[in-house]
């Protein structure tokens, strides 16, 4: 029998610690969450403040209001590290930016030319320490410190060590959200000089190789609660196959491991209001048909494809193995013999880019590969495509398939992580289907679903429209996700383990 604490309705003070925040600086889905979840929590009446590094890329960084000019003192270090805290706003949410030029005044956030900065361990160890150091100085006493991914993994560790007896944080609980456990933030001990607590006592369970400490492991081991960005990913994290080598770490925390699906910011991603798309549209048949057609023509024009009336498959992603490009590449030429077009917008791994470029050179009238990070174009791909490809190797939640649903663009996804939680397969559940889901991690399994989708489009247009309308009726509101987070903070949400027990009973 699980006993639960009663939820406290008093507004919470929440510090949301993230390495990137959409609206200020973004390289991937973590930034979308760091923008939308704090906003949704604030909307529900809580005092939420975000803290992130002040990178050179942050617009208006120079105009931010300086709140603190201070230093991080570390007992074992002869010299303190000076830093400032400057305040910006992202919508209604205050954002504290940690200004330490030696760490963050660089051209990029994490890497240049696909190579991580050599001192990334030290940079984010500092950021984690500063995020807590500033709280007392600013007089902000958080009830919840909500961390995100490896960059912030040392925050829960510091709360349980450096701040264990500190009255200021006596009532503070820590949470870490896992957006992508493949990045463990593993660095040599010599990068942790600002965190002597890690060195004075050896924490074997945090080591990833004998000379290295993983910041993500530290977050998972020391946070009061751990949550994955979908229930299915939370379950996968408990397995050898799906945990990126961290099954034991997650199994040790299974009683406080939760899974909460990300929301969709419909203020940014709605075909009815999207400022980037050619023609707004709704789910009713006439509006959908007209809007999709205009957006398709516009997309074809933007990426230099013939403006033909053929099914268009879109894909927008970081070019990494995670996104399943390796399943697409071997079958891309086979699929392109059909009367179809594919638009892929992505940047990242140069080898994957080269392979995609070669195919687009050979099929220039059918396959447009845009090697770029281009947000307006991403919106046009969502609006102008008929199908959206997301054949991920693994996918903690995935946002683009959720955006696709909103635009009536049927996702073709692999049934992993959050993709399984958010897309309903046509072959399994035709009545409620919103897309296509395949299981095997093979190019052939992907090709079969692409061919199935093509048949549906060409031979059963009414049925295709019905699926589009099913997709557009799906809602993944951030408000609902935020309410689940609040229940998790309050100890009222079911952990993955409890959900499993209920399923088995
Ligand atoms: N070339 C490009 N041009 C324009 N925009 C681009 C782009 N490449 C990516 N994006 C944008 O970046 C975001 C990507 O979000 P995802 O959730 O799909 O993946 P990501 O792997 O970064 O996030 C990780 O964190 C999120 C948040 O929890 C999880 O959903 C996900 O599974 C996990 O891997 C989307 O907003 C997308 O439009």
XYZ file of C-alpha atoms and ligand atoms in Angstrom:
543
model
C 0.000 0.000 0.000
C 1.511 3.309 -1.041
C 0.902 6.237 1.271
C 0.991 9.681 -0.230
C 1.588 13.114 1.135
C -1.354 15.480 0.728
C -0.741 18.156 -1.867
C 0.001 21.563 -0.453
C -1.896 24.208 -2.363
C 0.432 27.074 -1.385
C 2.286 28.523 -4.390
C 5.716 26.970 -4.784
C 9.000 28.734 -5.399
C 10.619 26.793 -8.235
C 14.107 27.266 -9.625
C 14.345 25.717 -13.095
C 17.986 25.060 -13.983
C 18.721 24.511 -17.680
C 21.602 24.893 -20.101
C 19.421 26.337 -22.888
C 16.035 28.035 -23.080
C 14.041 28.624 -26.269
C 13.384 32.311 -26.805
C 16.954 33.031 -25.680
C 19.120 30.267 -27.088
C 18.301 26.817 -28.463
C 20.081 23.814 -29.958
C 17.384 21.157 -29.390
C 14.270 19.985 -27.633
C 15.549 20.663 -24.106
C 15.241 24.389 -24.873
C 11.586 24.012 -25.894
C 10.822 22.390 -22.543
C 12.836 24.991 -20.597
C 10.700 27.678 -22.158
C 7.268 26.066 -21.948
C 7.229 24.134 -18.682
C 8.263 27.096 -16.469
C 5.671 29.254 -18.269
C 2.949 26.650 -17.662
C 3.910 26.289 -13.981
C 3.817 30.052 -13.602
C 0.425 30.174 -15.269
C -0.778 27.788 -12.552
C 0.193 30.356 -9.938
C 3.711 29.356 -8.911
C 6.779 31.553 -8.578
C 9.084 30.081 -11.213
C 12.487 31.426 -12.112
C 14.844 29.971 -14.675
C 18.628 30.016 -14.427
C 20.920 29.471 -17.418
C 24.434 30.518 -18.518
C 24.869 33.872 -20.242
C 26.291 32.708 -23.574
C 27.512 35.140 -26.204
C 24.571 34.028 -28.371
C 21.931 35.204 -25.895
C 20.257 38.184 -27.550
C 20.056 41.352 -25.431
C 22.529 39.822 -22.974
C 24.244 43.183 -22.736
C 20.950 44.855 -21.728
C 20.169 42.401 -18.940
C 19.700 43.949 -15.513
C 22.599 43.177 -13.206
C 21.354 41.756 -9.902
C 24.581 40.407 -8.443
C 28.317 40.903 -8.815
C 29.820 38.204 -6.682
C 32.174 35.263 -6.474
C 31.976 31.543 -5.959
C 34.243 30.634 -3.058
C 35.397 27.052 -2.870
C 37.158 25.948 0.310
C 39.993 24.133 -1.460
C 40.615 26.769 -4.141
C 43.089 29.628 -3.565
C 41.088 31.913 -5.854
C 37.365 32.476 -6.051
C 35.562 32.575 -9.417
C 33.905 35.931 -10.098
C 30.514 35.935 -11.726
C 27.503 38.154 -12.174
C 23.821 37.344 -12.271
C 21.850 39.332 -14.808
C 18.123 39.174 -15.227
C 16.215 38.807 -18.461
C 12.638 37.769 -19.117
C 11.300 35.032 -21.363
C 7.654 35.975 -21.702
C 6.486 36.396 -18.105
C 9.145 34.168 -16.617
C 12.221 35.792 -15.027
C 15.473 34.294 -16.273
C 18.654 34.607 -14.232
C 21.666 34.421 -16.507
C 24.998 33.481 -14.963
C 27.627 35.712 -16.509
C 31.106 34.218 -16.265
C 32.884 35.240 -19.493
C 35.780 32.810 -19.130
C 33.271 29.951 -19.317
C 30.426 31.192 -21.474
C 31.554 34.067 -23.679
C 32.286 31.789 -26.644
C 30.877 31.455 -30.166
C 28.822 28.342 -29.352
C 27.123 26.702 -26.375
C 28.858 23.349 -26.166
C 30.933 22.642 -29.258
C 32.554 24.075 -32.361
C 33.018 22.100 -35.587
C 31.246 19.162 -33.960
C 33.882 18.990 -31.185
C 32.911 19.691 -27.566
C 34.810 22.356 -25.626
C 37.578 20.627 -23.693
C 36.524 22.194 -20.392
C 32.790 21.415 -20.661
C 33.000 19.505 -17.373
C 34.446 22.482 -15.519
C 32.053 24.911 -17.243
C 28.895 23.099 -16.177
C 30.270 22.121 -12.753
C 30.716 25.867 -12.223
C 27.238 26.624 -13.579
C 25.654 24.045 -11.241
C 27.529 25.428 -8.224
C 26.700 29.041 -9.145
C 22.991 28.231 -9.622
C 22.812 27.335 -5.915
C 25.351 29.905 -4.710
C 23.253 32.758 -6.110
C 19.991 31.687 -4.383
C 20.857 32.869 -0.884
C 22.528 36.008 -2.258
C 19.359 36.845 -4.198
C 17.122 35.833 -1.305
C 15.276 33.275 -3.458
C 14.555 30.188 -1.380
C 13.320 27.450 -3.702
C 10.914 24.733 -2.586
C 11.918 22.833 -5.712
C 15.125 22.976 -7.715
C 14.255 21.399 -11.050
C 17.374 20.302 -12.977
C 17.646 19.122 -16.555
C 20.102 16.640 -18.076
C 23.795 16.225 -17.330
C 24.687 19.917 -17.411
C 22.864 20.396 -14.124
C 23.443 16.962 -12.573
C 25.765 18.265 -9.864
C 23.039 20.479 -8.376
C 21.285 17.612 -6.513
C 24.710 16.306 -5.439
C 25.700 19.692 -4.004
C 22.396 20.026 -2.149
C 23.086 16.707 -0.417
C 26.745 17.476 0.344
C 27.882 21.129 0.374
C 24.452 22.365 1.470
C 23.383 19.342 3.556
C 23.380 21.316 6.819
C 22.510 24.686 5.346
C 19.295 26.013 6.862
C 18.505 28.042 3.732
C 17.981 24.867 1.688
C 16.516 22.761 4.512
C 13.106 22.523 2.799
C 14.355 22.366 -0.775
C 13.745 19.235 -2.829
C 15.584 18.496 -6.049
C 14.269 16.933 -9.231
C 16.179 15.963 -12.352
C 14.447 15.582 -15.717
C 16.075 13.199 -18.161
C 15.742 14.536 -21.705
C 18.515 12.394 -23.106
C 20.509 9.919 -21.033
C 22.880 9.111 -23.869
C 24.785 12.250 -22.845
C 26.202 11.375 -19.445
C 28.426 14.392 -18.912
C 31.446 12.242 -18.160
C 34.648 14.126 -17.410
C 38.013 13.495 -15.853
C 38.401 14.189 -12.137
C 40.678 17.120 -12.967
C 37.653 19.069 -14.295
C 35.990 19.042 -10.878
C 38.288 21.320 -8.900
C 35.264 23.518 -8.054
C 33.491 20.506 -6.555
C 36.030 19.194 -4.008
C 33.245 17.163 -2.341
C 33.496 14.816 -5.336
C 37.203 14.346 -4.875
C 37.580 14.193 -1.069
C 35.321 11.168 -0.860
C 35.336 8.696 -3.711
C 31.813 8.030 -5.045
C 32.343 4.829 -6.982
C 28.751 4.725 -8.201
C 29.256 8.046 -10.020
C 32.353 6.901 -11.873
C 32.218 6.164 -15.558
C 35.677 4.650 -15.950
C 38.070 4.949 -13.015
C 39.319 8.491 -13.737
C 35.975 9.961 -14.693
C 32.809 11.151 -13.021
C 29.447 11.338 -14.778
C 27.398 14.393 -13.879
C 24.211 12.664 -15.024
C 24.876 9.758 -12.662
C 25.347 12.299 -9.870
C 21.976 13.857 -10.674
C 20.187 10.512 -10.837
C 21.785 9.231 -7.612
C 21.250 12.362 -5.510
C 18.027 13.997 -6.748
C 14.962 13.492 -4.593
C 12.969 12.661 -7.723
C 13.976 11.624 -11.216
C 11.722 11.935 -14.204
C 11.952 10.925 -17.824
C 10.147 12.940 -20.472
C 7.740 10.086 -21.288
C 6.455 7.055 -19.359
C 7.768 4.643 -21.978
C 11.290 6.139 -21.834
C 11.150 5.881 -18.029
C 10.443 2.150 -18.411
C 13.213 1.789 -21.003
C 15.697 3.442 -18.628
C 15.220 0.492 -16.264
C 16.435 -1.959 -18.914
C 19.931 -2.781 -20.142
C 18.865 -2.187 -23.735
C 17.206 1.176 -23.267
C 19.254 2.833 -20.524
C 22.422 3.780 -22.401
C 24.444 1.745 -19.890
C 22.795 3.276 -16.815
C 20.221 0.587 -15.956
C 21.640 0.021 -12.462
C 21.602 3.753 -11.726
C 17.944 4.048 -12.689
C 16.944 0.752 -11.033
C 18.339 2.074 -7.734
C 15.975 5.058 -8.045
C 12.955 3.232 -9.472
C 10.785 4.142 -6.464
C 11.155 7.837 -7.344
C 11.346 7.488 -11.141
C 8.475 9.116 -13.040
C 7.510 9.531 -16.696
C 5.730 12.664 -17.905
C 5.138 13.354 -21.604
C 6.245 16.777 -22.859
C 3.627 19.214 -24.011
C 3.338 21.206 -27.197
C 3.464 24.981 -27.189
C 0.445 25.598 -29.401
C 1.210 29.313 -29.258
C 4.240 28.532 -31.438
C 3.087 25.392 -33.229
C -0.460 25.775 -34.553
C -1.539 25.822 -38.209
C -4.224 28.342 -37.255
C -1.781 31.034 -36.117
C 1.761 30.073 -37.207
C 3.374 33.269 -38.587
C 5.902 31.321 -40.679
C 3.474 29.382 -42.885
C 1.903 30.454 -46.167
C -1.742 29.848 -45.300
C -3.407 29.156 -41.989
C -5.741 26.189 -41.781
C -8.062 24.279 -39.469
C -9.048 20.624 -39.231
C -12.254 20.900 -41.275
C -11.977 19.299 -44.701
C -12.083 22.409 -46.872
C -9.700 24.471 -44.760
C -7.309 21.524 -44.348
C -7.219 20.726 -48.074
C -6.688 24.356 -49.117
C -4.199 25.192 -46.383
C -2.119 22.078 -46.878
C -1.988 22.650 -50.626
C -0.812 26.262 -50.260
C 1.764 25.293 -47.635
C 3.012 22.411 -49.765
C 3.523 24.660 -52.781
C 5.331 27.176 -50.611
C 7.593 24.498 -49.124
C 8.387 23.071 -52.565
C 9.281 26.530 -53.780
C 11.493 27.272 -50.773
C 13.512 24.070 -51.183
C 13.573 24.118 -54.990
C 11.446 21.074 -55.689
C 8.932 20.961 -58.545
C 5.492 22.179 -57.462
C 3.854 18.849 -58.238
C 0.848 17.309 -56.591
C 2.738 14.422 -54.969
C 2.975 13.251 -51.350
C 5.678 15.093 -49.445
C 7.617 13.507 -46.576
C 9.302 15.898 -44.144
C 12.007 15.410 -41.546
C 13.620 17.991 -39.237
C 16.282 16.932 -36.784
C 19.787 17.067 -35.456
C 21.840 14.785 -37.706
C 22.755 12.057 -35.250
C 22.348 8.304 -35.066
C 19.650 8.865 -32.421
C 17.319 10.209 -35.085
C 17.568 7.037 -37.195
C 19.182 8.520 -40.318
C 21.045 5.198 -40.564
C 17.722 3.407 -41.118
C 16.635 5.910 -43.754
C 19.834 6.078 -45.822
C 19.821 2.471 -47.133
C 16.200 2.677 -48.352
C 16.035 6.296 -49.447
C 16.985 5.636 -53.098
C 14.484 2.736 -53.294
C 11.689 4.902 -51.987
C 12.550 7.819 -54.236
C 11.740 5.786 -57.362
C 8.105 6.458 -56.403
C 6.253 9.627 -57.268
C 7.133 11.321 -53.979
C 9.207 14.158 -52.562
C 11.247 14.247 -49.367
C 12.455 17.367 -47.555
C 15.048 16.876 -44.828
C 16.268 19.827 -42.753
C 19.099 18.985 -40.393
C 22.568 19.771 -39.201
C 25.153 17.842 -37.229
C 27.272 14.798 -38.076
C 29.275 15.657 -41.243
C 29.351 12.015 -42.425
C 25.572 11.708 -42.344
C 25.330 15.078 -44.102
C 27.679 13.907 -46.850
C 25.657 10.725 -47.439
C 22.418 12.714 -47.633
C 23.980 15.273 -49.982
C 25.051 12.514 -52.382
C 21.476 11.221 -52.605
C 19.996 14.676 -53.060
C 22.484 15.312 -55.908
C 21.219 12.172 -57.647
C 17.523 12.889 -56.986
C 17.512 16.664 -57.111
C 13.901 16.824 -58.323
C 12.657 14.600 -55.498
C 14.867 14.931 -52.453
C 15.823 18.267 -50.916
C 18.424 18.092 -48.177
C 18.806 21.448 -46.431
C 21.871 21.305 -44.231
C 20.900 23.953 -41.725
C 19.332 24.741 -38.428
C 16.395 26.798 -39.657
C 13.401 27.359 -37.382
C 11.100 29.139 -39.904
C 11.749 26.366 -42.434
C 11.023 23.739 -39.744
C 7.549 25.275 -39.389
C 7.040 25.182 -43.169
C 8.080 21.512 -43.277
C 5.531 20.683 -40.574
C 2.788 22.565 -42.425
C 3.596 21.619 -46.021
C 4.349 17.900 -45.655
C 1.865 15.043 -45.697
C 3.997 12.727 -43.580
C 6.786 13.333 -41.060
C 9.650 10.863 -40.658
C 10.980 10.117 -37.192
C 12.520 6.631 -37.325
C 14.543 7.197 -34.153
C 16.915 4.645 -32.690
C 15.731 5.928 -29.305
C 13.609 8.955 -28.436
C 13.088 10.141 -24.854
C 9.937 12.015 -25.867
C 10.277 13.722 -29.219
C 8.585 17.004 -30.001
C 8.483 17.084 -33.773
C 6.015 14.193 -34.001
C 3.750 16.132 -31.630
C 4.104 19.277 -33.762
C 3.354 17.149 -36.849
C 0.099 15.898 -35.329
C -1.003 19.497 -34.816
C -0.487 20.252 -38.540
C -2.224 17.082 -39.779
C 1.120 15.732 -40.971
C 1.069 12.022 -40.176
C 4.161 10.906 -38.267
C 5.956 7.716 -39.313
C 7.846 6.753 -36.184
C 9.688 3.901 -34.558
C 7.842 2.601 -31.496
C 10.383 3.680 -28.912
C 10.374 6.095 -25.976
C 7.867 8.896 -26.221
C 7.105 8.144 -29.876
C 5.252 5.057 -28.680
C 3.341 7.132 -26.130
C 2.206 9.788 -28.614
C 1.503 8.184 -32.023
C -1.213 5.585 -32.700
C -0.423 3.122 -35.487
C -2.793 2.734 -38.425
C -2.223 -0.984 -38.791
C -2.784 -1.766 -35.109
C -5.639 0.598 -34.257
C -7.123 1.952 -37.502
C -10.071 3.707 -35.873
C -8.012 5.999 -33.650
C -4.826 6.023 -35.730
C -2.770 9.184 -36.011
C 0.219 7.850 -37.956
C 2.409 4.820 -38.559
C 4.551 3.005 -35.999
C 7.161 0.308 -36.697
C 9.211 -1.636 -34.189
C 12.259 -3.328 -35.701
C 15.390 -1.157 -35.791
C 15.919 -1.872 -39.482
C 15.712 0.052 -42.762
C 13.286 -2.573 -44.100
C 10.790 -2.022 -41.279
C 10.867 1.716 -41.984
C 10.479 1.185 -45.727
C 7.407 -1.012 -45.215
C 5.660 1.766 -43.247
C 6.670 4.392 -45.793
C 5.155 2.254 -48.530
C 2.011 1.673 -46.437
C 1.662 5.433 -46.013
C 2.089 6.009 -49.738
C -0.649 3.490 -50.543
C -2.969 5.154 -48.067
C -2.317 8.575 -49.590
C -2.775 7.442 -53.200
C -5.522 4.872 -52.879
C -7.652 5.969 -49.923
C -7.651 9.775 -49.813
C -10.750 9.971 -47.600
C -9.191 7.595 -45.099
C -5.976 9.651 -45.224
C -7.994 12.788 -44.375
C -9.692 10.986 -41.505
C -6.283 10.179 -40.019
C -5.194 13.785 -40.483
C -8.237 14.895 -38.520
C -7.561 12.306 -35.815
C -4.032 13.703 -35.565
C -5.181 17.303 -35.382
C -7.635 16.431 -32.606
C -4.756 15.296 -30.326
C -3.800 17.756 -27.611
C -0.607 17.635 -25.590
C -1.143 20.690 -23.407
C 1.719 21.994 -21.299
C -0.859 22.812 -18.627
C -1.619 19.087 -18.228
C 2.087 18.228 -18.089
C 2.687 21.010 -15.542
C -0.110 19.643 -13.343
C 1.546 16.231 -13.424
C 4.864 17.828 -12.451
C 3.155 19.529 -9.517
C 1.705 16.205 -8.387
C 5.172 14.691 -8.694
C 6.703 17.489 -6.588
C 3.952 16.888 -4.017
C 4.532 13.116 -3.939
C 1.094 12.432 -5.406
C 2.092 11.139 -8.833
C 2.552 7.417 -9.424
C 6.128 6.352 -10.023
C 6.950 4.004 -12.894
C 7.231 1.176 -10.378
C 3.772 1.828 -8.929
C 2.281 2.072 -12.422
C 3.877 -1.291 -13.243
C 2.413 -2.835 -10.079
C -1.026 -1.534 -11.035
C -0.658 -2.898 -14.587
C 0.342 -6.330 -13.201
C -2.406 -6.469 -10.546
N 17.741 21.508 -38.292
C 16.807 22.046 -37.526
N 16.224 23.207 -37.885
C 15.251 23.747 -37.116
N 14.812 23.229 -35.965
C 15.375 22.087 -35.557
C 16.390 21.442 -36.307
N 16.762 20.328 -35.643
C 15.994 20.268 -34.536
N 15.158 21.325 -34.487
C 14.185 21.655 -33.455
O 14.698 21.223 -32.198
C 13.668 20.557 -31.491
C 14.025 19.083 -31.429
O 13.301 18.506 -30.472
P 13.225 16.919 -30.246
O 12.432 16.688 -29.032
O 12.665 16.294 -31.462
O 14.711 16.457 -30.126
P 16.052 16.595 -29.214
O 16.711 15.327 -29.509
O 16.782 17.824 -29.515
O 15.576 16.692 -27.707
C 15.763 15.877 -26.527
O 14.950 16.529 -25.528
C 13.587 16.635 -25.919
C 12.870 17.444 -24.845
O 12.605 16.707 -23.703
C 12.981 15.256 -26.129
O 11.671 15.425 -26.644
C 13.819 14.448 -27.121
O 13.317 13.134 -27.240
C 15.265 14.440 -26.672
O 16.078 13.712 -27.583
C 12.385 20.812 -32.216
O 11.797 21.997 -31.769
C 12.859 20.967 -33.671
O 11.998 21.684 -34.485
